[in-house]
Coordinates of C-alpha atoms and ligand atoms in Angstrom, one line a residue:
I1 CA 82.2 3.1 -212.4
E2 CA 85.9 1.7 -213.4
Q3 CA 84.2 -1.4 -214.6
R4 CA 81.3 0.7 -216.4
I5 CA 83.5 3.5 -217.7
A6 CA 85.5 0.4 -219.5
E7 CA 82.4 -1.0 -220.6
L8 CA 81.3 1.8 -222.2
N9 CA 84.4 2.3 -224.5
T10 CA 84.3 -1.0 -225.9
L11 CA 80.2 0.4 -226.3
L12 CA 81.1 3.5 -227.9
H13 CA 83.7 2.4 -229.8
E14 CA 82.2 -1.1 -231.5
Y15 CA 78.8 0.9 -231.9
G16 CA 80.9 3.6 -234.0
Y17 CA 83.0 0.8 -236.2
A18 CA 79.4 -0.4 -237.2
Y19 CA 77.9 2.7 -237.7
Y20 CA 81.1 4.2 -239.4
V21 CA 82.9 1.3 -241.1
L22 CA 80.6 -1.2 -242.2
D23 CA 78.0 1.1 -242.6
K24 CA 75.8 -1.6 -241.5
P25 CA 74.7 0.4 -237.1
V26 CA 73.6 -2.0 -234.6
V27 CA 71.9 0.5 -232.3
E28 CA 69.4 4.3 -233.4
D29 CA 71.7 7.1 -232.6
S30 CA 69.8 8.7 -229.5
V31 CA 70.5 5.0 -227.6
Y32 CA 74.3 5.8 -228.5
D33 CA 73.9 9.7 -227.9
Q34 CA 72.5 8.2 -223.9
L35 CA 75.9 6.5 -223.6
L36 CA 77.8 8.8 -224.8
H37 CA 76.6 11.6 -222.2
E38 CA 77.1 9.0 -219.4
L39 CA 80.0 8.6 -219.8
I40 CA 79.9 12.0 -219.9
A41 CA 79.2 12.2 -216.2
L42 CA 81.2 9.1 -215.0
E43 CA 84.0 10.9 -217.0
E44 CA 83.2 13.9 -214.8
A45 CA 83.3 12.7 -211.6
N46 CA 85.8 9.9 -211.6
P47 CA 88.6 12.0 -214.2
E48 CA 91.2 9.4 -213.4
F49 CA 89.7 6.5 -215.5
I50 CA 89.3 8.8 -219.0
Y51 CA 91.3 6.6 -221.3
P52 CA 92.6 9.1 -224.1
D53 CA 91.1 7.5 -226.9
S54 CA 87.5 7.7 -225.2
P55 CA 85.2 8.6 -227.3
T56 CA 84.9 11.9 -225.1
Q57 CA 88.3 13.0 -226.0
R58 CA 87.4 13.7 -229.2
V59 CA 87.2 17.3 -228.8
G60 CA 90.8 19.0 -227.1
G61 CA 89.5 22.1 -225.3
M62 CA 92.2 24.9 -226.3
V63 CA 92.5 26.4 -229.3
L64 CA 95.7 26.2 -230.5
E65 CA 98.5 29.5 -231.4
G66 CA 99.3 27.6 -234.5
F67 CA 100.0 23.7 -236.3
K68 CA 103.1 22.2 -236.2
K69 CA 105.1 21.2 -239.2
V70 CA 105.0 16.8 -239.3
T71 CA 107.8 15.5 -242.1
H72 CA 106.1 12.0 -244.1
E73 CA 108.3 9.4 -242.9
T74 CA 107.2 8.1 -246.2
A75 CA 106.3 10.3 -248.8
M76 CA 102.5 11.7 -249.8
L77 CA 103.1 11.4 -253.7
S78 CA 100.3 13.1 -256.2
L79 CA 99.2 11.4 -259.4
S80 CA 99.3 12.1 -262.9
N81 CA 96.4 12.2 -264.7
A82 CA 94.3 11.6 -267.6
F83 CA 91.7 13.4 -269.1
N84 CA 90.0 10.9 -272.0
E85 CA 90.2 7.4 -273.5
E86 CA 93.1 7.4 -274.8
D87 CA 95.2 8.6 -272.0
L88 CA 93.7 5.4 -270.0
R89 CA 94.6 3.1 -273.4
D90 CA 97.8 5.0 -273.5
F91 CA 98.6 4.0 -269.9
D92 CA 97.7 0.8 -269.9
R93 CA 99.6 0.3 -272.8
K94 CA 102.8 1.4 -271.2
I95 CA 101.8 -1.2 -268.3
E96 CA 101.7 -4.0 -270.6
Q97 CA 104.8 -3.2 -272.4
A98 CA 106.2 -3.3 -269.1
I99 CA 105.2 -6.6 -267.2
G100 CA 103.2 -8.7 -270.1
K101 CA 99.6 -9.7 -268.8
N102 CA 98.7 -10.6 -266.1
Y103 CA 97.9 -7.9 -264.1
S104 CA 94.5 -6.6 -263.2
Y105 CA 93.8 -2.8 -261.9
V106 CA 91.4 -2.0 -258.9
C107 CA 89.3 1.5 -259.2
E108 CA 88.1 3.5 -256.7
L109 CA 86.1 6.9 -256.5
K110 CA 88.1 9.8 -255.8
I111 CA 86.7 11.8 -253.7
D112 CA 86.9 15.8 -254.1
G113 CA 88.9 16.2 -250.5
L114 CA 92.0 16.7 -248.5
A115 CA 94.6 14.3 -248.3
I116 CA 95.3 13.6 -244.6
S117 CA 97.1 10.7 -242.8
L118 CA 97.1 9.4 -239.9
R119 CA 99.7 7.6 -237.8
Y120 CA 98.6 5.6 -235.1
E121 CA 100.6 3.8 -232.4
N122 CA 99.8 0.0 -231.2
G123 CA 96.2 0.5 -232.0
V124 CA 96.2 4.6 -230.7
F125 CA 95.6 7.2 -233.1
V126 CA 98.3 9.4 -232.3
Q127 CA 99.0 12.1 -234.8
G128 CA 97.8 13.0 -238.2
A129 CA 99.2 15.7 -241.0
T130 CA 98.2 16.9 -243.9
R131 CA 99.9 16.1 -247.1
G132 CA 101.1 20.3 -247.4
D133 CA 104.2 19.4 -250.2
G134 CA 104.2 15.3 -250.1
T135 CA 107.1 16.2 -248.1
V136 CA 106.2 18.5 -245.3
G137 CA 102.7 18.6 -243.8
E138 CA 101.0 20.2 -241.0
D139 CA 99.6 18.4 -237.5
I140 CA 95.9 18.7 -237.1
T141 CA 95.7 15.8 -235.2
A142 CA 93.6 18.3 -232.9
N143 CA 91.3 18.5 -235.8
L144 CA 90.9 14.9 -237.1
K145 CA 90.0 13.8 -233.6
T146 CA 86.7 15.7 -234.1
I147 CA 86.4 13.3 -236.4
R148 CA 84.1 10.2 -235.5
A149 CA 84.8 8.1 -239.3
I150 CA 88.3 8.1 -238.0
P151 CA 89.0 5.5 -235.2
L152 CA 90.9 7.2 -232.3
R153 CA 91.3 3.3 -231.5
L154 CA 92.3 -0.2 -233.7
N155 CA 90.3 -3.0 -233.5
E156 CA 94.5 -4.1 -233.7
P157 CA 97.0 -3.1 -231.6
V158 CA 99.0 -2.5 -234.9
T159 CA 101.7 0.2 -236.0
L160 CA 101.2 1.5 -239.5
E161 CA 100.7 5.3 -240.8
V162 CA 97.4 5.3 -243.2
R163 CA 96.0 7.8 -245.8
G164 CA 92.9 8.7 -247.7
E165 CA 90.9 11.7 -247.9
A166 CA 89.1 14.7 -245.1
Y167 CA 85.4 15.5 -246.4
M168 CA 82.2 17.3 -246.2
P169 CA 79.8 15.7 -247.8
K170 CA 77.1 17.7 -250.0
K171 CA 74.6 18.0 -247.1
S172 CA 76.5 19.9 -244.4
F173 CA 78.3 22.0 -246.7
E174 CA 74.9 23.2 -248.5
N175 CA 74.1 23.3 -244.3
L176 CA 76.9 25.5 -243.5
N177 CA 76.7 28.0 -246.0
K178 CA 73.2 28.8 -245.5
R179 CA 73.9 29.2 -241.9
R180 CA 77.1 31.3 -243.0
A181 CA 74.1 33.5 -245.8
E182 CA 72.2 34.5 -242.7
K183 CA 74.9 35.6 -241.1
G184 CA 76.0 37.5 -243.9
E185 CA 79.3 35.8 -243.9
E186 CA 81.7 34.9 -247.2
L187 CA 80.3 31.7 -248.9
F188 CA 83.0 28.6 -249.4
A189 CA 82.6 27.7 -253.0
N190 CA 82.5 24.4 -253.2
P191 CA 83.3 20.9 -250.4
R192 CA 86.7 20.4 -250.8
N193 CA 87.3 24.3 -249.8
A194 CA 85.6 24.4 -246.7
A195 CA 87.0 20.7 -245.9
A196 CA 89.9 21.9 -246.1
G197 CA 89.0 25.7 -243.9
S198 CA 87.3 23.2 -241.6
L199 CA 90.7 21.5 -240.6
R200 CA 92.8 24.9 -240.7
Q201 CA 91.2 25.7 -238.3
L202 CA 93.0 26.2 -234.4
D203 CA 89.9 25.5 -232.0
P204 CA 89.1 21.7 -233.0
K205 CA 85.5 23.1 -232.1
I206 CA 84.8 25.4 -234.9
A207 CA 86.7 21.7 -237.1
A208 CA 83.9 20.0 -234.6
S209 CA 80.5 21.4 -236.0
R210 CA 82.2 21.0 -240.3
N211 CA 80.7 17.5 -239.7
L212 CA 83.5 16.2 -241.9
S213 CA 84.0 12.6 -242.6
T214 CA 86.6 10.4 -244.5
F215 CA 87.8 7.5 -246.5
I216 CA 91.2 6.0 -245.8
Y217 CA 93.1 3.9 -249.1
A218 CA 96.5 3.0 -248.6
V219 CA 98.9 2.1 -245.9
G220 CA 102.5 4.7 -245.7
G221 CA 105.1 2.5 -246.3
D222 CA 105.2 -0.9 -248.3
G223 CA 101.7 -2.8 -248.1
E224 CA 103.6 -6.9 -248.9
S225 CA 105.6 -6.1 -245.1
Y226 CA 101.5 -7.0 -243.6
G227 CA 101.6 -9.6 -245.9
I228 CA 99.1 -8.4 -248.2
D229 CA 99.5 -9.2 -252.1
G230 CA 97.1 -6.2 -253.5
H231 CA 95.9 -3.2 -252.7
W232 CA 92.4 -5.2 -253.5
E233 CA 93.2 -6.9 -250.3
M234 CA 94.8 -4.0 -248.2
L235 CA 91.2 -2.1 -248.8
K236 CA 89.6 -5.3 -246.9
Y237 CA 92.4 -4.8 -244.1
L238 CA 92.2 -1.3 -243.8
E239 CA 88.4 -1.8 -242.4
E240 CA 89.1 -4.4 -240.6
L241 CA 91.0 -2.0 -238.5
G242 CA 88.4 -0.4 -238.3
F243 CA 89.2 2.3 -241.1
P244 CA 86.6 3.6 -242.8
S245 CA 87.6 2.6 -247.1
N246 CA 84.6 3.2 -249.4
K247 CA 82.9 0.7 -250.5
E248 CA 82.0 1.6 -254.6
R249 CA 85.7 -0.1 -255.3
E250 CA 85.6 -2.1 -258.1
Y251 CA 88.4 -5.3 -258.6
C252 CA 89.3 -4.6 -263.0
E253 CA 90.3 -7.2 -264.9
T254 CA 90.6 -5.1 -268.1
I255 CA 91.7 -2.1 -269.8
D256 CA 88.1 -2.1 -270.4
D257 CA 86.3 -2.6 -266.8
V258 CA 88.5 0.1 -266.1
L259 CA 86.4 1.9 -268.6
A260 CA 82.6 0.8 -268.3
F261 CA 83.2 1.7 -264.4
I262 CA 84.6 5.2 -265.6
E263 CA 81.1 4.9 -267.8
K264 CA 78.8 3.7 -264.7
W265 CA 80.3 6.9 -262.1
T266 CA 80.5 9.5 -264.9
E267 CA 76.5 9.0 -264.8
A268 CA 75.7 7.8 -261.2
R269 CA 77.4 10.9 -259.7
P270 CA 75.2 13.4 -259.2
N271 CA 73.6 10.5 -256.4
L272 CA 76.2 10.2 -254.3
S273 CA 76.2 12.5 -250.8
Y274 CA 80.2 13.0 -251.0
E275 CA 81.7 14.9 -254.5
I276 CA 84.6 13.0 -256.3
D277 CA 86.4 14.7 -259.0
G278 CA 87.3 11.0 -260.7
I279 CA 88.5 8.2 -260.5
V280 CA 91.5 6.6 -259.1
I281 CA 92.9 3.7 -261.2
K282 CA 96.1 1.3 -259.8
V283 CA 97.5 -1.8 -260.5
N284 CA 96.0 -4.3 -258.2
R285 CA 98.9 -6.2 -257.5
Y286 CA 102.4 -5.2 -255.3
A287 CA 104.4 -7.0 -257.6
H288 CA 103.5 -5.4 -259.6
Q289 CA 103.7 -2.5 -258.4
D290 CA 107.6 -2.5 -257.1
E291 CA 108.9 -3.6 -260.9
L292 CA 106.3 -0.3 -262.6
G293 CA 108.0 2.1 -259.4
F294 CA 107.8 5.2 -259.5
T295 CA 108.4 8.5 -261.8
A296 CA 109.8 11.8 -260.0
K297 CA 106.8 12.5 -258.8
S298 CA 104.1 9.6 -259.1
P299 CA 103.9 6.1 -259.6
R300 CA 103.8 4.2 -262.3
W301 CA 101.7 2.1 -261.7
A302 CA 98.7 4.5 -260.5
I303 CA 96.4 7.1 -262.6
A304 CA 93.5 9.6 -261.7
Y305 CA 90.8 10.1 -264.6
K306 CA 89.4 13.4 -264.3
F307 CA 86.3 14.1 -265.5
P308 CA 85.5 17.2 -267.2
A309 CA 85.4 20.3 -265.0
Ligands
0XT1 C1 98.9 5.9 -254.9 O1 97.6 7.0 -254.1 C2 96.9 8.1 -253.9 N1 96.0 6.6 -253.7 C3 94.8 7.7 -254.1 N2 93.5 6.3 -253.7 C4 92.4 7.6 -254.0 N3 91.6 6.6 -253.8 N4 92.5 8.8 -253.7 C5 93.3 9.2 -254.1 N5 93.2 10.9 -253.9 C6 95.0 8.6 -254.0 N6 95.9 9.5 -253.8 C7 97.1 9.0 -254.4 C8 98.2 10.5 -254.4

């Protein structure tokens, strides 16, 4: 029995990784569900073999009284904004003046959701929090566990903290508001509010019903300590660990490539299955990021281009 329970844990973890991180499902959803139900039954009959990171442990039972406060080890900063080509060329000129010409950028879609921080100890998900004011956020671990794209266990037993965006796909948002309209309930204004509202629920069963997802885009603390020399490689490392990161990212040699990327997604934005409110542009190499440093509230090596409202 214990052997079958261990086998099911491993299988379901691998199937989840293939589905949520590699976007390459290896089994039909029905097979996944069937194995999950077999594991639920085995765990019910043998509770002593329930692993804390078993996929059956995603939806906790109890309704919380409130959310504990969590102080982020590394502050969760905000990005300065750019609204047009001139802002972006200014950003690029300042960087060139500071560090010379041999730098390049990484461009990512800016997901219109809720910033989250996830902490793992020896590869196991132990705590998740909102950004809050950047220094102190709220512990929403129970709600974040219900997000199937968030791994309960990593592919390496590492201890680290990552940052990302929790979001509600457009389809889920439309279905949720349709259900609420049928019940005469107040509608959510947009997917970001719906995601934030879902993660602020004290009953994890509600969050579990909202079909949220996430993209992870950074580690807390400095990337160098992982022996990785830049952001582009870091995103690959995060995927190897088991985190979903957004596939539409591009490595851009010059600001002209960045502008082309922005052009492309200004056009293609409506085809995405989730809302984005901009494009995040980062100088790739950590050595360059260190040289450029931070202002009081945001990195000098990154900027968010915001789509016109
Ligand atoms: C380096 O700091 C950041 N990086 C980010 N990257 C992406 N893709 N999306 C964000 N919202 C984001 N926000 C911040 C503060």
